[in-house]
Coordinates of C-alpha atoms and ligand atoms in Angstrom, one line a residue:
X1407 CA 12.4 -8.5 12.3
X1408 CA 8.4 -8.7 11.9
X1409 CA 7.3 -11.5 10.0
X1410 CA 4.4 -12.1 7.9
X1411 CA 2.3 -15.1 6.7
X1412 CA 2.0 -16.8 3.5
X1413 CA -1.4 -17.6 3.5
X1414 CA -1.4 -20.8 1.0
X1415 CA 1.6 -22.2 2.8
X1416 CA 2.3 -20.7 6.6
X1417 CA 5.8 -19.9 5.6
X1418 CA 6.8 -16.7 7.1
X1419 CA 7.9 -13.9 5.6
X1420 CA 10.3 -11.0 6.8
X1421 CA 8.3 -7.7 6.4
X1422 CA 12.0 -6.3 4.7
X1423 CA 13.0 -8.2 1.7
X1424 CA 16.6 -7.2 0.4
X1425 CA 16.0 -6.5 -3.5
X1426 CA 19.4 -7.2 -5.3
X1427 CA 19.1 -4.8 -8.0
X1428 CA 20.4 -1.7 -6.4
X1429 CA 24.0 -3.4 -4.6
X1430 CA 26.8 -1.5 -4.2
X1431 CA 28.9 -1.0 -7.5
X1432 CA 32.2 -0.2 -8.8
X1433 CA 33.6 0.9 -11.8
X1434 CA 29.9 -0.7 -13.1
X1435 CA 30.5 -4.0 -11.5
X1436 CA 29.1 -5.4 -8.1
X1437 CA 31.3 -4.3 -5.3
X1438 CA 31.7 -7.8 -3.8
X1439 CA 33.1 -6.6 -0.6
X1440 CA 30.6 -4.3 0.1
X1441 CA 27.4 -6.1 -0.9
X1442 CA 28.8 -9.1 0.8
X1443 CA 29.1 -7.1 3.9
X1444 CA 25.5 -5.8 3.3
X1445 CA 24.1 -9.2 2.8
X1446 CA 25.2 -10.7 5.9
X1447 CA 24.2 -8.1 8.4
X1448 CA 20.9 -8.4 6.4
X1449 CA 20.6 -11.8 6.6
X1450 CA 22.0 -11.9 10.7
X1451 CA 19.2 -9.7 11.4
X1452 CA 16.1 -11.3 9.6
X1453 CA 16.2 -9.9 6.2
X1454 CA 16.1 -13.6 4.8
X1455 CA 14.0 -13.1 1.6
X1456 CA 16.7 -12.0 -1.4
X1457 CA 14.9 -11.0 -4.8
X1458 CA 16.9 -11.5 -7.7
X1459 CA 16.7 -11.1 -11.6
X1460 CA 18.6 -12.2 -15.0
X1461 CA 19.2 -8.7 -15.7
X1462 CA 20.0 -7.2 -12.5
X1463 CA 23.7 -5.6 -12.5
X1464 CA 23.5 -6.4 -16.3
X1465 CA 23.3 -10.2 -16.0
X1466 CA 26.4 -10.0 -12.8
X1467 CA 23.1 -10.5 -10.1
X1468 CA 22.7 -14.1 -9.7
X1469 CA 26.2 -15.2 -10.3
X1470 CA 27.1 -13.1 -7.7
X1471 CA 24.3 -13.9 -5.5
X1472 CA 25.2 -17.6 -5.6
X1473 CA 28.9 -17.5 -5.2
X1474 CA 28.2 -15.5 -2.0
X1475 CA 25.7 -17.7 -0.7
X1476 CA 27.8 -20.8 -1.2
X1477 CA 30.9 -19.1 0.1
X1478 CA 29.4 -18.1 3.1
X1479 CA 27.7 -21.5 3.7
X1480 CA 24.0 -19.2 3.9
X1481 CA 22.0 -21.1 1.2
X1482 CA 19.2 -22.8 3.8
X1483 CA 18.9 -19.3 5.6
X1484 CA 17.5 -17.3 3.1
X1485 CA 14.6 -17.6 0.5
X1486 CA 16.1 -17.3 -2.8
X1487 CA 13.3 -15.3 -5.2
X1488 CA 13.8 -14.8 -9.0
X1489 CA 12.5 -14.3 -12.1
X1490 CA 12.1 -16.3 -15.7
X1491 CA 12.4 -13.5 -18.2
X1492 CA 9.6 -13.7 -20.6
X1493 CA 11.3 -11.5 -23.4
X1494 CA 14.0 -14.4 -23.6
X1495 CA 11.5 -16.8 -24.2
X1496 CA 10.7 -17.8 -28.0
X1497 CA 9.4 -21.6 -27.5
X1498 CA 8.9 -23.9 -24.4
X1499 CA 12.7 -25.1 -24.6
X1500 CA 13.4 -21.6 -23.6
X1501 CA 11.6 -21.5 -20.2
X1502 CA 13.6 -24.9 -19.0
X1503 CA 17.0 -23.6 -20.2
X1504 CA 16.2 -20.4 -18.8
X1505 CA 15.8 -22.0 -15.4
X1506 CA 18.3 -24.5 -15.3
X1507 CA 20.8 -22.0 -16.0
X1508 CA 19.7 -19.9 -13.3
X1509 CA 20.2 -22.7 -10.9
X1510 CA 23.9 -23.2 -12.2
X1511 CA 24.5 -19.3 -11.7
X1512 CA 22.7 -19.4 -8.2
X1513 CA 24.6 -22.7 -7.4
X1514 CA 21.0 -24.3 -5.5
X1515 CA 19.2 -27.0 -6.3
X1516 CA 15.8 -25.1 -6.3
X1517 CA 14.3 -21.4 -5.9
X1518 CA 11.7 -20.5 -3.1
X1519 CA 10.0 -18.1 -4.7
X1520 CA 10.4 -18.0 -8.5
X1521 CA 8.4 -15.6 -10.5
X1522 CA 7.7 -14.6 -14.3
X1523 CA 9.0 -11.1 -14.6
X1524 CA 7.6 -8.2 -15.4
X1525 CA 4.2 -9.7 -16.7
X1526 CA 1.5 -7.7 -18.6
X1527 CA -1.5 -9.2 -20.6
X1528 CA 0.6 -9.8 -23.5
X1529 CA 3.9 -11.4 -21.9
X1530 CA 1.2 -13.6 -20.0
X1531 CA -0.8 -14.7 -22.9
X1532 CA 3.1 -15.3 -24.9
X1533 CA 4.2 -17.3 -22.1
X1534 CA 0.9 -19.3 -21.5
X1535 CA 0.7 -20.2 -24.9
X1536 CA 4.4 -21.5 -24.7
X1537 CA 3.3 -23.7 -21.8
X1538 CA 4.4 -22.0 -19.1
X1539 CA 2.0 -23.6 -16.5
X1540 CA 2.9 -26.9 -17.1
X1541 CA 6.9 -25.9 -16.8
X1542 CA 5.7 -24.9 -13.0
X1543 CA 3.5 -27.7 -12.2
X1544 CA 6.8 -29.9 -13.5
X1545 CA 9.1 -27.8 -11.6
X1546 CA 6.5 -27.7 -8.4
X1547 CA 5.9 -31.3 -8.5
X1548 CA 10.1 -31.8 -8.8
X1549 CA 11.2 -29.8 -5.7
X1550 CA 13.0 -27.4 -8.0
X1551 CA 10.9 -24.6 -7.5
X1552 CA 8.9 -23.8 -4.3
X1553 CA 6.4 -21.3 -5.2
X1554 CA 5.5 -19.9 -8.0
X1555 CA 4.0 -16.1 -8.8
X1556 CA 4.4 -13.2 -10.9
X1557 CA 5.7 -9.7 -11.0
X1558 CA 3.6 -7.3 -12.5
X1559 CA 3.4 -3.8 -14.5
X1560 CA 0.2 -4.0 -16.7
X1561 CA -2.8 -2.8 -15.8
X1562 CA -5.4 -3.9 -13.8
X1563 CA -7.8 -6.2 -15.7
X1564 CA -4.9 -8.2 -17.0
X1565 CA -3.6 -8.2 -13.4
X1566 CA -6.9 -9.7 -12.0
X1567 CA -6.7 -11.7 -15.2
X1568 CA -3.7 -13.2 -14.5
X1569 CA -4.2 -13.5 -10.4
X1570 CA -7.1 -16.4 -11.8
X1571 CA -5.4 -17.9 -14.3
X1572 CA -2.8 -19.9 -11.8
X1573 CA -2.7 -21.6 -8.6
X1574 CA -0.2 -18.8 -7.6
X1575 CA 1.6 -18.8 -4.1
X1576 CA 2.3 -15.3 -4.6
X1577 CA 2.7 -11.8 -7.1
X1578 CA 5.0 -8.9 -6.5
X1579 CA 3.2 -5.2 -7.2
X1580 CA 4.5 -1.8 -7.7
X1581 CA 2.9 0.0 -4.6
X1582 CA 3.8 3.0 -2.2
X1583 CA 1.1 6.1 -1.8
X1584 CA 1.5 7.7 -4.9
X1585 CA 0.0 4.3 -7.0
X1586 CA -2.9 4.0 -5.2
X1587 CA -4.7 3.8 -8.6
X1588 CA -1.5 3.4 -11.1
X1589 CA -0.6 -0.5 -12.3
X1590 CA -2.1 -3.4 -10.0
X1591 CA -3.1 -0.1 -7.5
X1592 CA -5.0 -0.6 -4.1
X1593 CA -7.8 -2.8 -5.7
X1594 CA -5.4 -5.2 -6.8
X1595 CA -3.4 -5.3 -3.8
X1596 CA -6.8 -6.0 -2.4
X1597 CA -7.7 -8.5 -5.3
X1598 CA -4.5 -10.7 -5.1
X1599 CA -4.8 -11.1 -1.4
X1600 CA -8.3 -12.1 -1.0
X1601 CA -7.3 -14.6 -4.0
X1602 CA -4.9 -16.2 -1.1
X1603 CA -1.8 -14.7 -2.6
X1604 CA 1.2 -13.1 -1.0
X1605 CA 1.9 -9.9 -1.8
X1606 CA 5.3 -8.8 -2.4
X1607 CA 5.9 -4.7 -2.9
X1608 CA 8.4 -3.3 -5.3
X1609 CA 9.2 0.1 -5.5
X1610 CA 7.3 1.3 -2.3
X1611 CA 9.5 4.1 -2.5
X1612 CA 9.3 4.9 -6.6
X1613 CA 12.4 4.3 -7.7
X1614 CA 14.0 6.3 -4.2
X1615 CA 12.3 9.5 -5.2
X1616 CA 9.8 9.5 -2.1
X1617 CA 13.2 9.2 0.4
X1618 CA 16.0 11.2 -1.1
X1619 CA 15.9 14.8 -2.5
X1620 CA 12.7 16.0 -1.4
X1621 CA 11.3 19.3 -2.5
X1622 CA 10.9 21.9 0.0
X1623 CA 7.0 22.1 -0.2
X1624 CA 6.9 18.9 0.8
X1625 CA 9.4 18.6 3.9
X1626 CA 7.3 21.4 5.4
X1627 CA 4.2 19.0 5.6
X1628 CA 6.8 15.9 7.1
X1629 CA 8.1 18.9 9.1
X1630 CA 4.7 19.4 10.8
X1631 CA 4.3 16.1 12.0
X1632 CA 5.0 15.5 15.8
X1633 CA 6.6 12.4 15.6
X1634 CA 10.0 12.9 13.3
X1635 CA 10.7 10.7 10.4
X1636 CA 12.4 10.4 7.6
X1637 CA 10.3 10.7 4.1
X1638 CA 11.8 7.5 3.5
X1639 CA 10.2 6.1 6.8
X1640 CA 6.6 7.4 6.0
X1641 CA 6.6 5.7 2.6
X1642 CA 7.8 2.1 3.9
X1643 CA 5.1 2.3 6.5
X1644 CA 2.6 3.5 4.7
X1645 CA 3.0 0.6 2.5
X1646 CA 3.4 -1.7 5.5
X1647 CA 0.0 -0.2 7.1
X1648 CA -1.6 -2.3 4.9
X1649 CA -2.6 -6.1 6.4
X1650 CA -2.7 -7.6 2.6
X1651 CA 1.2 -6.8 2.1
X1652 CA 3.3 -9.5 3.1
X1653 CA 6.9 -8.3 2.3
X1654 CA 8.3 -5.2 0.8
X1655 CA 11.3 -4.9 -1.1
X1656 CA 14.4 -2.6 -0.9
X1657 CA 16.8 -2.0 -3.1
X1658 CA 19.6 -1.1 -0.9
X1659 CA 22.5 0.2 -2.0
X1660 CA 24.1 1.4 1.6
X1661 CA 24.8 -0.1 5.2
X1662 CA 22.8 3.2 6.1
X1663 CA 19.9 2.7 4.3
X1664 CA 20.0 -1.5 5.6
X1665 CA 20.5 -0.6 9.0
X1666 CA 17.4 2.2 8.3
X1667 CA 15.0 0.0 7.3
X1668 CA 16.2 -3.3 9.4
X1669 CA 14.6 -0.8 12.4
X1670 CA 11.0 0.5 11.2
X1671 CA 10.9 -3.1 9.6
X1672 CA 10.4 -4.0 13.2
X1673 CA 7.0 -2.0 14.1
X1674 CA 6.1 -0.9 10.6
X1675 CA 2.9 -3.6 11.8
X1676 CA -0.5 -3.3 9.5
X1677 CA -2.8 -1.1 11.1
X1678 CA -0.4 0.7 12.8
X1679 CA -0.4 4.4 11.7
X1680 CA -3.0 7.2 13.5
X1681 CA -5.5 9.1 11.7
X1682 CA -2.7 11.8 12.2
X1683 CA -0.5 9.8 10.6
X1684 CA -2.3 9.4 7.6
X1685 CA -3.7 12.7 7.0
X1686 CA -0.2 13.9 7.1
X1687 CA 0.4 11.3 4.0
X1688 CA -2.6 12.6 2.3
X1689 CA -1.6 16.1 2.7
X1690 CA 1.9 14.8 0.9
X1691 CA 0.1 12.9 -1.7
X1692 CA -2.2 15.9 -2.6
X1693 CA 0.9 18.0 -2.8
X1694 CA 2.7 15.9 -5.2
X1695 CA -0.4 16.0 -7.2
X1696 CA -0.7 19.4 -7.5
X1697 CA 2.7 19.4 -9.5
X1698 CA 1.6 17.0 -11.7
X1699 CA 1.6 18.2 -15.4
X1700 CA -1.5 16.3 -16.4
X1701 CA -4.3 15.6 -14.3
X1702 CA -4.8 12.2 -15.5
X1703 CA -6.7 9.8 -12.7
X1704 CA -5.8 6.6 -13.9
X1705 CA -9.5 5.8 -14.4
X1706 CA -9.0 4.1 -17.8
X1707 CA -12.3 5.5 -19.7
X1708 CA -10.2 6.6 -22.7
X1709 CA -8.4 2.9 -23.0
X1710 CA -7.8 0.7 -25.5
X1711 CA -6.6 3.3 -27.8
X1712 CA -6.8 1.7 -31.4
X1713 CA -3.0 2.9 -32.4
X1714 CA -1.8 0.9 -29.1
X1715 CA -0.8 4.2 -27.1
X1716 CA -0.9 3.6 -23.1
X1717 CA -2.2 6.7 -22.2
X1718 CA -2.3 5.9 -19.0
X1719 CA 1.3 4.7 -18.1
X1720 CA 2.5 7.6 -20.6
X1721 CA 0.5 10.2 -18.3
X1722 CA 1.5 8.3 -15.2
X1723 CA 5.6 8.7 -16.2
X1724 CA 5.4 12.2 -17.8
X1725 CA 3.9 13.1 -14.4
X1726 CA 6.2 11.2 -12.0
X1727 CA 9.3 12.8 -14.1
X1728 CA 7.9 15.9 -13.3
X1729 CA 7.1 15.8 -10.1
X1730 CA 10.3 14.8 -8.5
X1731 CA 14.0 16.3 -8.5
X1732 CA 15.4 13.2 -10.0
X1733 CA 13.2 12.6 -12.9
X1734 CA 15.5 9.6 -14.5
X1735 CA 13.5 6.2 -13.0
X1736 CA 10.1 7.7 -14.4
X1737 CA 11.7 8.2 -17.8
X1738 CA 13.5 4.6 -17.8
X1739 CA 10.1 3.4 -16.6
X1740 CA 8.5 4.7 -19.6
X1741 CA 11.1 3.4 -22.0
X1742 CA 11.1 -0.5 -20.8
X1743 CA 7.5 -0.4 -20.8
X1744 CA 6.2 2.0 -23.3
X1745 CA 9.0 0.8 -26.0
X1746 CA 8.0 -3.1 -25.5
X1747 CA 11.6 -4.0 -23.8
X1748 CA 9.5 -6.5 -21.5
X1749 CA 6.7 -7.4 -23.8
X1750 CA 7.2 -6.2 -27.2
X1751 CA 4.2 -4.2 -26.7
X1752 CA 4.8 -1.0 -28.4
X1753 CA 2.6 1.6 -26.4
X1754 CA 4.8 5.2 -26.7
X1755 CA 3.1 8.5 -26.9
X1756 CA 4.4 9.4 -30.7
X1757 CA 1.7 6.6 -31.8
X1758 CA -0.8 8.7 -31.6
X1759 CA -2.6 9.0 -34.9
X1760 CA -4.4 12.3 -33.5
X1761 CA -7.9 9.9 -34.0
X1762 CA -9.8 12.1 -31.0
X1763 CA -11.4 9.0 -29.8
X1764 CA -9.9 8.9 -26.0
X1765 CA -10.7 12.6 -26.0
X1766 CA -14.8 12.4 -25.9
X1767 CA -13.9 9.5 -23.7
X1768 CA -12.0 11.3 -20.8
X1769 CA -14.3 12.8 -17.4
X1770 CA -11.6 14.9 -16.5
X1771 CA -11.9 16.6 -20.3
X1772 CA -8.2 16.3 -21.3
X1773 CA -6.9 16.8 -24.3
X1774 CA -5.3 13.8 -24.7
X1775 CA -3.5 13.6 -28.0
X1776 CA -2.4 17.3 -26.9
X1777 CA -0.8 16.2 -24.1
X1778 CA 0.6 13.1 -25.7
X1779 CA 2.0 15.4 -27.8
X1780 CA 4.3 16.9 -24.8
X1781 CA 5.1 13.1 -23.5
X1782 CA 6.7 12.3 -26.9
X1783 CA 8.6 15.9 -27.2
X1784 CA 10.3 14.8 -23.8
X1785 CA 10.6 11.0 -24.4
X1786 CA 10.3 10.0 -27.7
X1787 CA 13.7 11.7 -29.2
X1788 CA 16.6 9.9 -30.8
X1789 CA 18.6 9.3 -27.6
X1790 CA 15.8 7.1 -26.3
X1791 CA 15.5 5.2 -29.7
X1792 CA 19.1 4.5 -29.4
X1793 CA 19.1 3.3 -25.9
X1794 CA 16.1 1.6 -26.5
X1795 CA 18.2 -0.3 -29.7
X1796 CA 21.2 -1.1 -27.5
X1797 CA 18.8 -2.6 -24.7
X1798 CA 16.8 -5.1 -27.3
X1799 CA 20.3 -6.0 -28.8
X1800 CA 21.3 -6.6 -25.1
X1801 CA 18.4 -8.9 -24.1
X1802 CA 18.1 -10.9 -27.6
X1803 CA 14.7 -8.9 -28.7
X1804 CA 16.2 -6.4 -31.2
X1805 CA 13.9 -7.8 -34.5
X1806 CA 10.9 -6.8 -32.4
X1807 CA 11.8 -3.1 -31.4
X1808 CA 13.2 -2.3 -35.3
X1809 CA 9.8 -0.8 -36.1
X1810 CA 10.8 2.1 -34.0
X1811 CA 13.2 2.7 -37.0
X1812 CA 11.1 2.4 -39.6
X1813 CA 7.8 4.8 -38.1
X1814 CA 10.4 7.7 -37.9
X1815 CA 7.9 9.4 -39.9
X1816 CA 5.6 9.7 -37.1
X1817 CA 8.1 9.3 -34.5
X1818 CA 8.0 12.3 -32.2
X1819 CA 5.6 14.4 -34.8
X1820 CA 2.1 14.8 -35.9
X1821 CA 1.2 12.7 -38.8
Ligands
SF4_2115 S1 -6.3 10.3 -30.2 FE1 -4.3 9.2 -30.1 S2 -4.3 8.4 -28.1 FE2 -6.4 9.0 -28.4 S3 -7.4 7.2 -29.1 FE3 -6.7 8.3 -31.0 S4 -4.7 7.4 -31.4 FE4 -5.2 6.8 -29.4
SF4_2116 S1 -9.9 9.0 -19.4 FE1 -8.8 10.8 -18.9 S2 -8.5 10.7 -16.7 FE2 -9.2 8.7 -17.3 S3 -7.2 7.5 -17.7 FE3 -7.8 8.4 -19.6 S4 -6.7 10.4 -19.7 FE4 -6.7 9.7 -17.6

């Protein structure tokens, strides 16, 4: 396994992290023999950093995680990363329960690399108000957690925002070649590590959708290339190309995929990929963006809108849904960020007063609220209100999302 460095600390880190959200399941419950089995050939050949979360596998995640690591007698050989939920958080109390029951699930005394989940401006400013940095200098100073960072899906000035804000060890970005400019993007990749952080990847491959089920038009431009590879292969080392990424996370759901990624894990090195190499990419990239249905580039002229629409991460979803076979992660994507199930932060399309603001705002002259119009016809419909009720009933926050219930006169129409 290739290792890379923390830079605050010298720890080394595998350049394959095993993320625990995708195990093996059956009959919707953990397969325990199977992700067991997974889990140890991962951690016998290197894959030592596991990321975790309270609501992977519905809440199963950590429980599991712990029984098997205690079972197995594995808890000093792996890095144990995972996340305080900020949603469940309603006063300081919150954050130390939170975390105390995490231990007891993950039978350990302390996490390695513990992170606030899913931040965005406003779950950051929530949990800094509620005292959050003096829970980790506590923790820090105790022994009970190692190092302390942040996962993120906002955008970029609340990313660089929060990067400052904390003596951080680390963050965790969504990166791979199709969010160059989407979320944290390339500058803050960039950003975070000249800040000293470690960079963890999620989602280098979106959701699986640049490995599995790739249109034709694109598996002729991977079919050109002289050295074979697997889409899935291109995408991890694209992301591994770069020398500010420290580890990059999986979420593996077969000994195939494992055994897979265990093996370009090894040379995916920074650096490493030709100028052949990465005009093939390009060529991809460019392909994908050809089929996207709006050609929004992220540039954020038209934001803040004053009705609290994301244009940008509504755009960025309607056009990953789109452009792949398997349009379902985009469209979940949207609803947990869009319909505030991380943040409270309602930011869907149908909130669009039709205002014309972002419109004289946009170089690429799109009519936005037109287009918004089309993101709320495909994701703003009762079946995503109802999931999106279920969910906040699910993880405590349902008085925050009720408004969804009560704007049904705009919901999914013009005012
Ligand atoms: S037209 Fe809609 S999206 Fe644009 S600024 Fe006005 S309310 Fe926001
Ligand atoms: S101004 Fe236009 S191109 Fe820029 S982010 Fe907004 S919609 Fe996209």
């Amino acid at each position: 396994m290739q290792y890379r460095t923390v830079p605050k600390t010298g720890e080394k880190l595998p350049a394959l992290g095993f993320g625990a959200m995708r195990l093996p399941e059956k009959a919707g419950r953990i397969n325990e023999a199977k992700a067991s089995e997974m889990l140890r050939y991962a951690i016998e050949n290197g894959v030592n950093y596991i990321d975790a979360a309270v609501p992977y596998h519905k809440g199963q995640c950590e429980s599991f995680l712990g029984n098997f690591l205690l079972k197995e007698g594995l808890r000093d050989k792996v890095l144990i990363a995972t996340k305080l939920p900020p949603w469940s958080v309603r006063n300081p109390e919150d954050i130390t329960r939170l975390f105390d029951k995490q231990l007891t699930d993950l039978k350990t005394d302390y996490i390695d690399y513990y992170l606030l989940h899913s931040l965005s401006g406003e779950s950051w400013h929530k949990l800094d108000s509620l005292g959050v940095k003096d829970f980790l200098n506590r923790e820090k100073a105790s022994g009970r957690i190692k190092n302390a960072g942040f996962s993120f899906h906002g955008d970029r000035e609340s990313f660089k925002e929060i990067v400052d804000a904390y003596p951080w060890e680390f963050c965790q970005i969504q990166y791979n070649y199709l969010d160059e400019i989407n979320q944290a993007g390339t500058e803050g990749l960039r950003y975070a590590s000249k800040a000293g952080l470690a960079v963890i990847i999620m989602e280098p491959l979106r959701g699986g959708n640049l490995a599995g089920d790739i249109p034709e038009n694109i598996m002729e431009i991977w079919d050109k290339s002289k050295i074979r590879r697997s889409p899935a292969e291109w995408g991890l080392r694209w992301v591994w190309n770069h020398p500010e990424v420290t580890t990059v996370l999986s979420g593996m759901s077969t000994m195939d995929q494992l055994t897979e990624n265990i093996k370009i894990a090894d040379d995916g090195l920074p650096d490493s990929l030709s100028q052949d190499d990465l005009r093939i990419i390009d060529e991809v990239r460019d392909k994908y963006k050809e089929t996207m249905k709006v050609g929004c580039t992220g540039c954020r002229y038209c934001m803040p809108c004053p009705a609290g629409v994301d244009i940008v991460s509504c755009f960025e979803y309607y056009n990953s849904y789109h452009m792949f076979k398997n349009g379902n992660w985009a469209k979940w994507q949207y609803v947990f960020r869009n319909y505030g199930l991380m943040d409270g932060k309602m930011s869907y399309a149908s909130l669009c007063t039709d205002c014309g603001r972002c419109r004289k705002a946009c170089p690429q002259h799109l009519d936005i609220p037109l287009f918004l119009k089309d993101v709320a016809k495909e994701f703003d419909n009762p079946k995503t209100r109802i999931f999106v009720a279920i969910a906040g009933l699910y993880l405590g926050i349902s008085s925050k999302i009720s408004g969804i219930f009560r704007k049904k006169k705009t919901f999914g129409e013009r005012p």
